[in-house]
mmCIF file of C-alpha atoms and ligand atoms in Angstrom:
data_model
loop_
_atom_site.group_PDB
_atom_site.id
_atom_site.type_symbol
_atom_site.label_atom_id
_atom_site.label_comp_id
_atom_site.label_asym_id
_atom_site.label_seq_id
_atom_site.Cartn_x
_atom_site.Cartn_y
_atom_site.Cartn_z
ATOM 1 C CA UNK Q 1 109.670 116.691 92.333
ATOM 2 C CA UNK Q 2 108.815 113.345 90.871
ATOM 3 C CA UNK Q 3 112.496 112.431 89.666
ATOM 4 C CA UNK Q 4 113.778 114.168 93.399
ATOM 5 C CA UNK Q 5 111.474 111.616 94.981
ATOM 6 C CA UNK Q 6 112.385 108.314 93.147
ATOM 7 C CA UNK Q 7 116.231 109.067 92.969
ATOM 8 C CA UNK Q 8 116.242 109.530 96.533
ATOM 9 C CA UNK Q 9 114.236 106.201 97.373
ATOM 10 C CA UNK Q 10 116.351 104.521 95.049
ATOM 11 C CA UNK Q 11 120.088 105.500 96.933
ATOM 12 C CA UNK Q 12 118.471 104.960 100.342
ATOM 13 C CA UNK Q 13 117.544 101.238 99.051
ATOM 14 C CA UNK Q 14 121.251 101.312 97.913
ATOM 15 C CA UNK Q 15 122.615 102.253 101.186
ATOM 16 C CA UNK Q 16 120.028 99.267 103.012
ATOM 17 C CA UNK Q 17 121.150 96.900 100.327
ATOM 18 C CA UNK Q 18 125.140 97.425 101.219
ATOM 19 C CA UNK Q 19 124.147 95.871 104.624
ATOM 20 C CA UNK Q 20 122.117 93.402 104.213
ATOM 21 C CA UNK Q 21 122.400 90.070 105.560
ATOM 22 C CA UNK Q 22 125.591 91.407 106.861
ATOM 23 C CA UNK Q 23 126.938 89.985 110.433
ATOM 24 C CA UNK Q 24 127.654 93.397 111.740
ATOM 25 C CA UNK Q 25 123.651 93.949 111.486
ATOM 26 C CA UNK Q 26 123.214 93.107 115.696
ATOM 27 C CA UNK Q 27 125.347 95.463 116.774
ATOM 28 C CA UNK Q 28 123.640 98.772 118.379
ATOM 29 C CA UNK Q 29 120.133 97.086 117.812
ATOM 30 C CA UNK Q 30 117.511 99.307 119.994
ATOM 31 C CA UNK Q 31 114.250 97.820 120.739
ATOM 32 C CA UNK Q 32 111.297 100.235 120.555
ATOM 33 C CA UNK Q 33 108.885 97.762 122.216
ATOM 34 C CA UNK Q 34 107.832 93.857 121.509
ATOM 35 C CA UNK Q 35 109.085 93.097 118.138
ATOM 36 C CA UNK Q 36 109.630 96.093 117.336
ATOM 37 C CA UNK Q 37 113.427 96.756 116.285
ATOM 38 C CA UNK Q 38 115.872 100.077 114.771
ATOM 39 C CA UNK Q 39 118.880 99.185 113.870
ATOM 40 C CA UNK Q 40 121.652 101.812 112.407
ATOM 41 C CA UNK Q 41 121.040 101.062 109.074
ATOM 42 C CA UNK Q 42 117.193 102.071 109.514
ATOM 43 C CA UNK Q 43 119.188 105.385 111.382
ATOM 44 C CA UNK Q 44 121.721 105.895 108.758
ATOM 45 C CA UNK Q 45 119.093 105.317 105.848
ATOM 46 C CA UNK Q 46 116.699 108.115 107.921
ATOM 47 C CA UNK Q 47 119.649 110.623 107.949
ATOM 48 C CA UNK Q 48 120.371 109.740 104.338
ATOM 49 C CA UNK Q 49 116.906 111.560 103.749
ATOM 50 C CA UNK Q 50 116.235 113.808 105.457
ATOM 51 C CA UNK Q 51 119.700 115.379 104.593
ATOM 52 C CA UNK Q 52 118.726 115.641 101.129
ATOM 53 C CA UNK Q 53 115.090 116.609 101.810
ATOM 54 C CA UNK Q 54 116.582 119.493 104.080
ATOM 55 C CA UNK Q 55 119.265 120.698 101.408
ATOM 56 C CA UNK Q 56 116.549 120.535 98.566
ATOM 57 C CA UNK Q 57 113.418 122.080 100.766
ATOM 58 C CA UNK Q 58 114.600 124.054 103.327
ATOM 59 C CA UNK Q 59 111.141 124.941 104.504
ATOM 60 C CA UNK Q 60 109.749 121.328 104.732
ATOM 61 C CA UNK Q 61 109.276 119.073 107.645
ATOM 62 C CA UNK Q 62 110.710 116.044 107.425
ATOM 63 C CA UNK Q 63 108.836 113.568 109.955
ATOM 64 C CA UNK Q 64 110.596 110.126 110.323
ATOM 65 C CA UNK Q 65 110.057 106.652 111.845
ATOM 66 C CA UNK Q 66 113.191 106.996 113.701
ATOM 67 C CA UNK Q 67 112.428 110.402 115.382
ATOM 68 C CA UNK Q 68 110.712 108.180 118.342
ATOM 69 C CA UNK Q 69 108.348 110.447 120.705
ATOM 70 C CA UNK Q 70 108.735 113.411 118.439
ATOM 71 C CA UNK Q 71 105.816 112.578 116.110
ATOM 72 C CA UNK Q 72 103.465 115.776 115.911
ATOM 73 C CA UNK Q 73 99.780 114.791 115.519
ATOM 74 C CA UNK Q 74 99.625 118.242 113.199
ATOM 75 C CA UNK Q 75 101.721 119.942 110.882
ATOM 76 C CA UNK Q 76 101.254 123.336 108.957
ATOM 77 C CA UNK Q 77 103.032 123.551 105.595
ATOM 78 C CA UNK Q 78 104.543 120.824 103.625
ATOM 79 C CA UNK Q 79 106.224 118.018 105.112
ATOM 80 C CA UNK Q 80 107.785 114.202 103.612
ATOM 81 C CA UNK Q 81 106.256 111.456 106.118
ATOM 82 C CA UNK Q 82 109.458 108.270 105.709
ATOM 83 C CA UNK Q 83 110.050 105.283 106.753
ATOM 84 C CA UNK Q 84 113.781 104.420 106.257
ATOM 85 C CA UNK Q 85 113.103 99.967 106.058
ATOM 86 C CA UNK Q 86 109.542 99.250 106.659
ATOM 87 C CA UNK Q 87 109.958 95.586 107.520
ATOM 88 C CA UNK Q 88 112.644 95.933 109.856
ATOM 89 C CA UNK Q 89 112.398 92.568 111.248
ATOM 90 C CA UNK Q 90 112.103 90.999 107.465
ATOM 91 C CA UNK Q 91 115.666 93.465 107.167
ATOM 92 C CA UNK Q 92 117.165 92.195 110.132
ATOM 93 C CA UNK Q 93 116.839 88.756 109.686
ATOM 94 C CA UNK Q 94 117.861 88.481 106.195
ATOM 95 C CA UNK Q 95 114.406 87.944 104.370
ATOM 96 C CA UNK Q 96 112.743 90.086 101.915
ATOM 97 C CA UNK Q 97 109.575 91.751 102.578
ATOM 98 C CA UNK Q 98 110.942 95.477 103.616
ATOM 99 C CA UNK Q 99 111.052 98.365 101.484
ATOM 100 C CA UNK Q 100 111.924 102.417 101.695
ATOM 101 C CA UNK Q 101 108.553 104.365 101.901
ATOM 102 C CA UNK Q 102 108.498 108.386 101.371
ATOM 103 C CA UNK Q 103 105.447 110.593 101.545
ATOM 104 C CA UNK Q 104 105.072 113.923 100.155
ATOM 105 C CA UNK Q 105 102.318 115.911 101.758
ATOM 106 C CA UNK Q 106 101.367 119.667 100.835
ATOM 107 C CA UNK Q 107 100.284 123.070 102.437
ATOM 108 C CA UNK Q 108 97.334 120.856 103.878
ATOM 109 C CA UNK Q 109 99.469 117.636 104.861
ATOM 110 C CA UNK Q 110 97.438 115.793 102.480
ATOM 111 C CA UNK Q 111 99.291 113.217 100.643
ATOM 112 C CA UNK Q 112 100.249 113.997 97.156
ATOM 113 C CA UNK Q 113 103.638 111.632 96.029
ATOM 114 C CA UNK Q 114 104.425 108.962 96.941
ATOM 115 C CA UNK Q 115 107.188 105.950 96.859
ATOM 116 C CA UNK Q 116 107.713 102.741 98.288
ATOM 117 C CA UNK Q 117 111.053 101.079 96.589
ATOM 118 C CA UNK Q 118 111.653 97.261 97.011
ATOM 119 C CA UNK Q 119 115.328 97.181 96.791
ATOM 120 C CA UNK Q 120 115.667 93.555 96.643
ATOM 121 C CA UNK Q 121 113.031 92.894 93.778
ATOM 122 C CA UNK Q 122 114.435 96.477 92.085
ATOM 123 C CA UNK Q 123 110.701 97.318 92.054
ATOM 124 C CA UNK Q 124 109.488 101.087 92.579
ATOM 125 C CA UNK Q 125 105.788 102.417 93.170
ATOM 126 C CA UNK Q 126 105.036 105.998 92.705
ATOM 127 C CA UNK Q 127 101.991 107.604 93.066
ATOM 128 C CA UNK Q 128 101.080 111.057 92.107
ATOM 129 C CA UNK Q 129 97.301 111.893 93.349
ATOM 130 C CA UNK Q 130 95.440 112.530 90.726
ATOM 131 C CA UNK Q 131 98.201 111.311 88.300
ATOM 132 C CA UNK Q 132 98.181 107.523 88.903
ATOM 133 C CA UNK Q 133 100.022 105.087 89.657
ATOM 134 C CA UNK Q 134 103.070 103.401 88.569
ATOM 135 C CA UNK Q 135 105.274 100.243 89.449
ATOM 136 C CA UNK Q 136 108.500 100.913 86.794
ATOM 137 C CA UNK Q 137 107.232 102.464 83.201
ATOM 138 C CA UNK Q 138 104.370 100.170 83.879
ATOM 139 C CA UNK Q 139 100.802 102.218 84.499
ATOM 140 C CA UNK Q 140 98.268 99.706 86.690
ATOM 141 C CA UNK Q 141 95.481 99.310 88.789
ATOM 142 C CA UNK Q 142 94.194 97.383 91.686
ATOM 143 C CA UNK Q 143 93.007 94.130 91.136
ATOM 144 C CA UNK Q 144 88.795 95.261 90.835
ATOM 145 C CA UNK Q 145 87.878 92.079 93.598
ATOM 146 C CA UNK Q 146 84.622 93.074 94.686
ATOM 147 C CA UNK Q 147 83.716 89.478 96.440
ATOM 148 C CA UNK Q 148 85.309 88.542 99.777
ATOM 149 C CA UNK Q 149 85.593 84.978 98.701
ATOM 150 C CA UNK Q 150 87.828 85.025 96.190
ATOM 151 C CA UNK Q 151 89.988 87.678 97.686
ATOM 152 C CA UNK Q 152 93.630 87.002 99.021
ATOM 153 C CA UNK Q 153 94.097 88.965 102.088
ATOM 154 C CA UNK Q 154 97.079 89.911 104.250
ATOM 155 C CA UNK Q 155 96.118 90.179 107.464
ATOM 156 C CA UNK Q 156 99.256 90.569 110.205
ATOM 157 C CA UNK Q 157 98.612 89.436 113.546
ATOM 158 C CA UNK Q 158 98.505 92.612 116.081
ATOM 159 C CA UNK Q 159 101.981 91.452 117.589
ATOM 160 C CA UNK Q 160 103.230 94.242 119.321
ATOM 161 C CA UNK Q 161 100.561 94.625 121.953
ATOM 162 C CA UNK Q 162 99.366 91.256 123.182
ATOM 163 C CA UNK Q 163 95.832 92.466 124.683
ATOM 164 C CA UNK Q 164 94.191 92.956 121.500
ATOM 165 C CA UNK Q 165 95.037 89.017 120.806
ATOM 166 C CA UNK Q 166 91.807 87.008 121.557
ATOM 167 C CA UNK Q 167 89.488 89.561 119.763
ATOM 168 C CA UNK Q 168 91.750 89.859 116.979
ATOM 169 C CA UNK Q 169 92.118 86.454 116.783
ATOM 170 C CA UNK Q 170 88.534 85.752 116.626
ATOM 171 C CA UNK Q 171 88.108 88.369 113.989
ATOM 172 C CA UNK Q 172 90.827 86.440 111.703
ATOM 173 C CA UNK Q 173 89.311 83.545 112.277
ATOM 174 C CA UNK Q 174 85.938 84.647 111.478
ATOM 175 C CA UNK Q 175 87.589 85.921 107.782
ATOM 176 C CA UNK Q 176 89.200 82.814 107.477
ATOM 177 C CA UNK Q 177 86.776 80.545 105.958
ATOM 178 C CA UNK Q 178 85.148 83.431 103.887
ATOM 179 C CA UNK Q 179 87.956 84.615 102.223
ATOM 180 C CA UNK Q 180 90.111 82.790 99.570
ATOM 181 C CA UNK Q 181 93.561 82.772 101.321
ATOM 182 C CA UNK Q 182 95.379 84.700 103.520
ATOM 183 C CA UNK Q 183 99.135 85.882 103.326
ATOM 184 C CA UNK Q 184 101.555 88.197 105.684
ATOM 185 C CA UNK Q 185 104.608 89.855 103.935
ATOM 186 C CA UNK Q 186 105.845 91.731 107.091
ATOM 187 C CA UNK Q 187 105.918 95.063 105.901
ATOM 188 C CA UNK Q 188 102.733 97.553 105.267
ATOM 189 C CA UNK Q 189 103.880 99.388 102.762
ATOM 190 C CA UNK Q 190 104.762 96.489 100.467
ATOM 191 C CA UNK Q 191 101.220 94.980 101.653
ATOM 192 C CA UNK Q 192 99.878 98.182 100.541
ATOM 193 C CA UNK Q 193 101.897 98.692 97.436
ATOM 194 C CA UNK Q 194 100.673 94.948 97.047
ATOM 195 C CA UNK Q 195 97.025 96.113 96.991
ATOM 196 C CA UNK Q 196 97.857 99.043 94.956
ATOM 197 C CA UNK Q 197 99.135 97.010 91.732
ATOM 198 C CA UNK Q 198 96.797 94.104 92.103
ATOM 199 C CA UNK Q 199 98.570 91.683 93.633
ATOM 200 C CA UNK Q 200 96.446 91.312 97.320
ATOM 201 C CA UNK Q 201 93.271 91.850 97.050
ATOM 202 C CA UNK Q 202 92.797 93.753 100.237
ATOM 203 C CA UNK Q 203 95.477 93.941 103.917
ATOM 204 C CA UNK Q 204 94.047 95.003 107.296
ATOM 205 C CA UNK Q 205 96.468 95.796 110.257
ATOM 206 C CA UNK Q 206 96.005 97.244 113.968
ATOM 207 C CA UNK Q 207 98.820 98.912 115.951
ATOM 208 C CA UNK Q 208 100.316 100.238 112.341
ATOM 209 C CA UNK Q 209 102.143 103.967 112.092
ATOM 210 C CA UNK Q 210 101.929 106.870 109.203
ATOM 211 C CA UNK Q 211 105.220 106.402 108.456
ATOM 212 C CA UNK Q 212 104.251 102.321 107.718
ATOM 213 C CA UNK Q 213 100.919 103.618 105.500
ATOM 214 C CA UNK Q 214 101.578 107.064 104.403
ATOM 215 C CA UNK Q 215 103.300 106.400 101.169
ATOM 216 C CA UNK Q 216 101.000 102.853 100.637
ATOM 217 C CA UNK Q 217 97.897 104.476 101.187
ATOM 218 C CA UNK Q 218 98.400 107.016 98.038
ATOM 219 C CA UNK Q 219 99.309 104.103 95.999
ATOM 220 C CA UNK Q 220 95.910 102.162 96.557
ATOM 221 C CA UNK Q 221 93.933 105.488 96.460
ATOM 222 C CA UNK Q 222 96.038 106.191 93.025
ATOM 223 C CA UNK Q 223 95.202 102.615 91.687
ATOM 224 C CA UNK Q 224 91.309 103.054 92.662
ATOM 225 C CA UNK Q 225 91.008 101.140 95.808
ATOM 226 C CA UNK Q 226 90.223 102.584 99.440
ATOM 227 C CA UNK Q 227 92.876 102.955 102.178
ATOM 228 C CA UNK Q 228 90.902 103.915 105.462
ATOM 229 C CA UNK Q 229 91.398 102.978 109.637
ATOM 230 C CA UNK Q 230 88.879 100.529 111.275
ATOM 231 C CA UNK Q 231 86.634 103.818 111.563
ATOM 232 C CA UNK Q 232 86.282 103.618 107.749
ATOM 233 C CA UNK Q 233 88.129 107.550 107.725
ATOM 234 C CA UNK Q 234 90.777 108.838 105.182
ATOM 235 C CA UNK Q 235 91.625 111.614 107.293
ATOM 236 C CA UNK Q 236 93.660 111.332 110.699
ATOM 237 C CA UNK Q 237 96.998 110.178 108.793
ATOM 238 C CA UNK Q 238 99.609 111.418 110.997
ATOM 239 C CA UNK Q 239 97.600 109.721 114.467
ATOM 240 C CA UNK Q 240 97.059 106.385 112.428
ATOM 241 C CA UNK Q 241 97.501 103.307 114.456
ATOM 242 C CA UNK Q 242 95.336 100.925 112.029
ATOM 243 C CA UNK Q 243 95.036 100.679 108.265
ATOM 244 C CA UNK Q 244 92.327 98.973 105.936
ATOM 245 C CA UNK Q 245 93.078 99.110 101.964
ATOM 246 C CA UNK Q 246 90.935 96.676 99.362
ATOM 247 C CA UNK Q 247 90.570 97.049 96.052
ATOM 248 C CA UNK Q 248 87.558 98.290 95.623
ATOM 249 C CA UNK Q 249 85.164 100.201 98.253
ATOM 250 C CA UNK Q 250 82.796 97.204 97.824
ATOM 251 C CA UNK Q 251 85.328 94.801 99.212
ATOM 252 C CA UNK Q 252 86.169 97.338 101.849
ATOM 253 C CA UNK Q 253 82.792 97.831 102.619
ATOM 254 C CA UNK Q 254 82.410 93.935 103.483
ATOM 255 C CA UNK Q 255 85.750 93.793 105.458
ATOM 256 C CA UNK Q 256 85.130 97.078 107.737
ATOM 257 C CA UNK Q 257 82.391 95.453 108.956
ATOM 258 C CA UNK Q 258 84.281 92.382 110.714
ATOM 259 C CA UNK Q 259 87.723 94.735 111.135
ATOM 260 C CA UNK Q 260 85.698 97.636 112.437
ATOM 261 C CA UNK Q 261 84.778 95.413 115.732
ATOM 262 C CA UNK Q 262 88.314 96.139 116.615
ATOM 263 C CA UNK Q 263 88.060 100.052 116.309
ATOM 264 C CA UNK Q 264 87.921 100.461 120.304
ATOM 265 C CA UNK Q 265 91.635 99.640 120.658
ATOM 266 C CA UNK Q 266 92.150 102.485 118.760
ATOM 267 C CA UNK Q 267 91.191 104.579 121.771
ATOM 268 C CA UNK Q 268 93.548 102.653 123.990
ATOM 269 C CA UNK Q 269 96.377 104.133 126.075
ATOM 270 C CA UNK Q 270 98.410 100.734 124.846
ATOM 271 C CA UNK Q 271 98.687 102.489 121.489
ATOM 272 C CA UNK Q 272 99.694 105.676 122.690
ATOM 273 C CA UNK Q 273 102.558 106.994 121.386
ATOM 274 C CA UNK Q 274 105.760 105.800 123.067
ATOM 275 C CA UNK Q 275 109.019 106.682 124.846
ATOM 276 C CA UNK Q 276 112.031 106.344 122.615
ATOM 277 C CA UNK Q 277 113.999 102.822 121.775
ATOM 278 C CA UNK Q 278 116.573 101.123 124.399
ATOM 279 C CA UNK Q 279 119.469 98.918 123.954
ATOM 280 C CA UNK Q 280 118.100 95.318 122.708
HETATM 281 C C1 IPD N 301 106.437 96.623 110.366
HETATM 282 C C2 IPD N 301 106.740 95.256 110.964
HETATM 283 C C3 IPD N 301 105.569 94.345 111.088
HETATM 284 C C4 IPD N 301 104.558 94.367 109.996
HETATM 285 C C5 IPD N 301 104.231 95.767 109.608
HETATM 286 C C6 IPD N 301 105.481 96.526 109.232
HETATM 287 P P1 IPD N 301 108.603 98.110 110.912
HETATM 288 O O1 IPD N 301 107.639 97.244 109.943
HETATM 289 O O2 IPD N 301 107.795 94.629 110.302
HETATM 290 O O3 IPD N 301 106.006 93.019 111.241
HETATM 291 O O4 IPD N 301 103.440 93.660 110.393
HETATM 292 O O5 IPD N 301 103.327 95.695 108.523
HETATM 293 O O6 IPD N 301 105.145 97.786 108.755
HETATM 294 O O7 IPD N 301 107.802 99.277 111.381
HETATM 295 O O8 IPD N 301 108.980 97.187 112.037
HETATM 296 O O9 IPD N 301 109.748 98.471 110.067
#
């Protein structure tokens, strides 16, 4: 299953990597909502997958980023939660900071393999729970930050909604001056793998999907942090429209309790799931 899982992440970062930065990349752009872009290679990658999911495990579901208002809130029996270019808008305009993320979730839909591939860098992060976690043939960890001010944390601005705006703002500025430095890398499950191997020291986002965290949260878990939403829970992955991962629980602790204020939104018919994409 493991060497299914990273040979398939692998050619669909092939298949991205054959058109990026190319001029054709505008052409049947949809637009799911504010910022919020598919283009075909995101479509053609997502076939890509599930095609070989389907031919390999006829009996799993394969849920998608790309199937639009078909997410299920519940699934019985084993499905692969993907995201064909997390970071579309990175992808689109030519800068790195996207990556192909793929989920493997059991009888239970809980999590249990996972990869997010960074074609550009040629950098792959598996996670097995239970077994670890791995960027390459290299075996690592988070980075152990316990103290908020001397963590680096990437903390994307709510952009696809614009009510949320003045509370979320005040909650990043809040962090701001407690907190070492901030970054934003445009796609959660590099943030997350990020996290995961050490490199952040914690990433908070509202108005996120399970196809954006699925893969990323198994990483942190796998290198010993804690990937939660702004309620602090583990569970709920296939309804998630927030994420929280730090390095350690202590650090997560001390972050829920300024990220948590924005919990509410959660509730809110704004993130709802929506109608499909339309021409840009
Ligand atoms: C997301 C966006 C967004 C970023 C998220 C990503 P997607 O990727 O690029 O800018 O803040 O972390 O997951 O869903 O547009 O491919």
């Amino acid at each position: 299953m493991q060497g299914f899982l990273i040979d398939m992440a692998r050619s669909a970062g092939q298949i991205a990597m054959e058109h990026f930065r190319s001029d054709r990349l505008g052409h049947g752009l949809l637009c799911k909502g504010r910022g919020d872009y598919t283009t075909y290679v995101d479509r053609a990658v997502e076939e890509a997958i599930t095609s070989r999911i389907r031919q390999a495990f006829p009996g799993h579901r394969v849920l998608g980023e790309e199937m639009h208002g078909h997410w299920p809130s519940q699934v019985d029996g084993p499905c692969w939660i993907v995201d064909p270019i997390d970071g579309t808008t990175n992808f689109l305009r030519g800068l790195p900071g996207w990556a192909v993320s793929i989920c493997y979730c059991d009888q239970q839909a809980q999590p249990c393999l996972a990869a997010v591939f960074d074609p550009l860098q040629q950098e792959l992060f598996l996670a097995e729970r239970g077994g670890g976690l791995w960027l390459g043939d290299r075996q690592l960890r988070t980075s152990g930050q316990q103290d908020l001010e001397r963590a680096l944390v990437s903390m994307p601005f709510p952009f696809r909604v614009t009510e949320p705006f003045a509370e979320a703002a005040a909650v990043i500025t809040g962090l701001l001056p407690r907190i070492e430095d901030q970054r934003r890398i445009g796609s959660a499950a590099l943030d997350l793998a990020y996290v995961a191997v050490g490199r952040l020291d914690a990433y908070w986002e509202l108005g996120i999907h399970a196809w954006d965290t699925a893969a990323g949260e198994l990483l942190v878990m796998a290198g010993g942090g804690l990937a939660t939403d702004f309620h602090g829970r583990t569970e709920g992955l296939l309804g998630r429209r927030s994420v929280l991962a730090a390095a350690t629980p202590a650090l997560h602790a001390t972050l829920l309790a300024e990220v948590g204020r924005l919990a509410h939104w959660l509730d809110h018919p704004l993130y709802a799931p929506r109608p499909g994409p339309a021409p840009c």
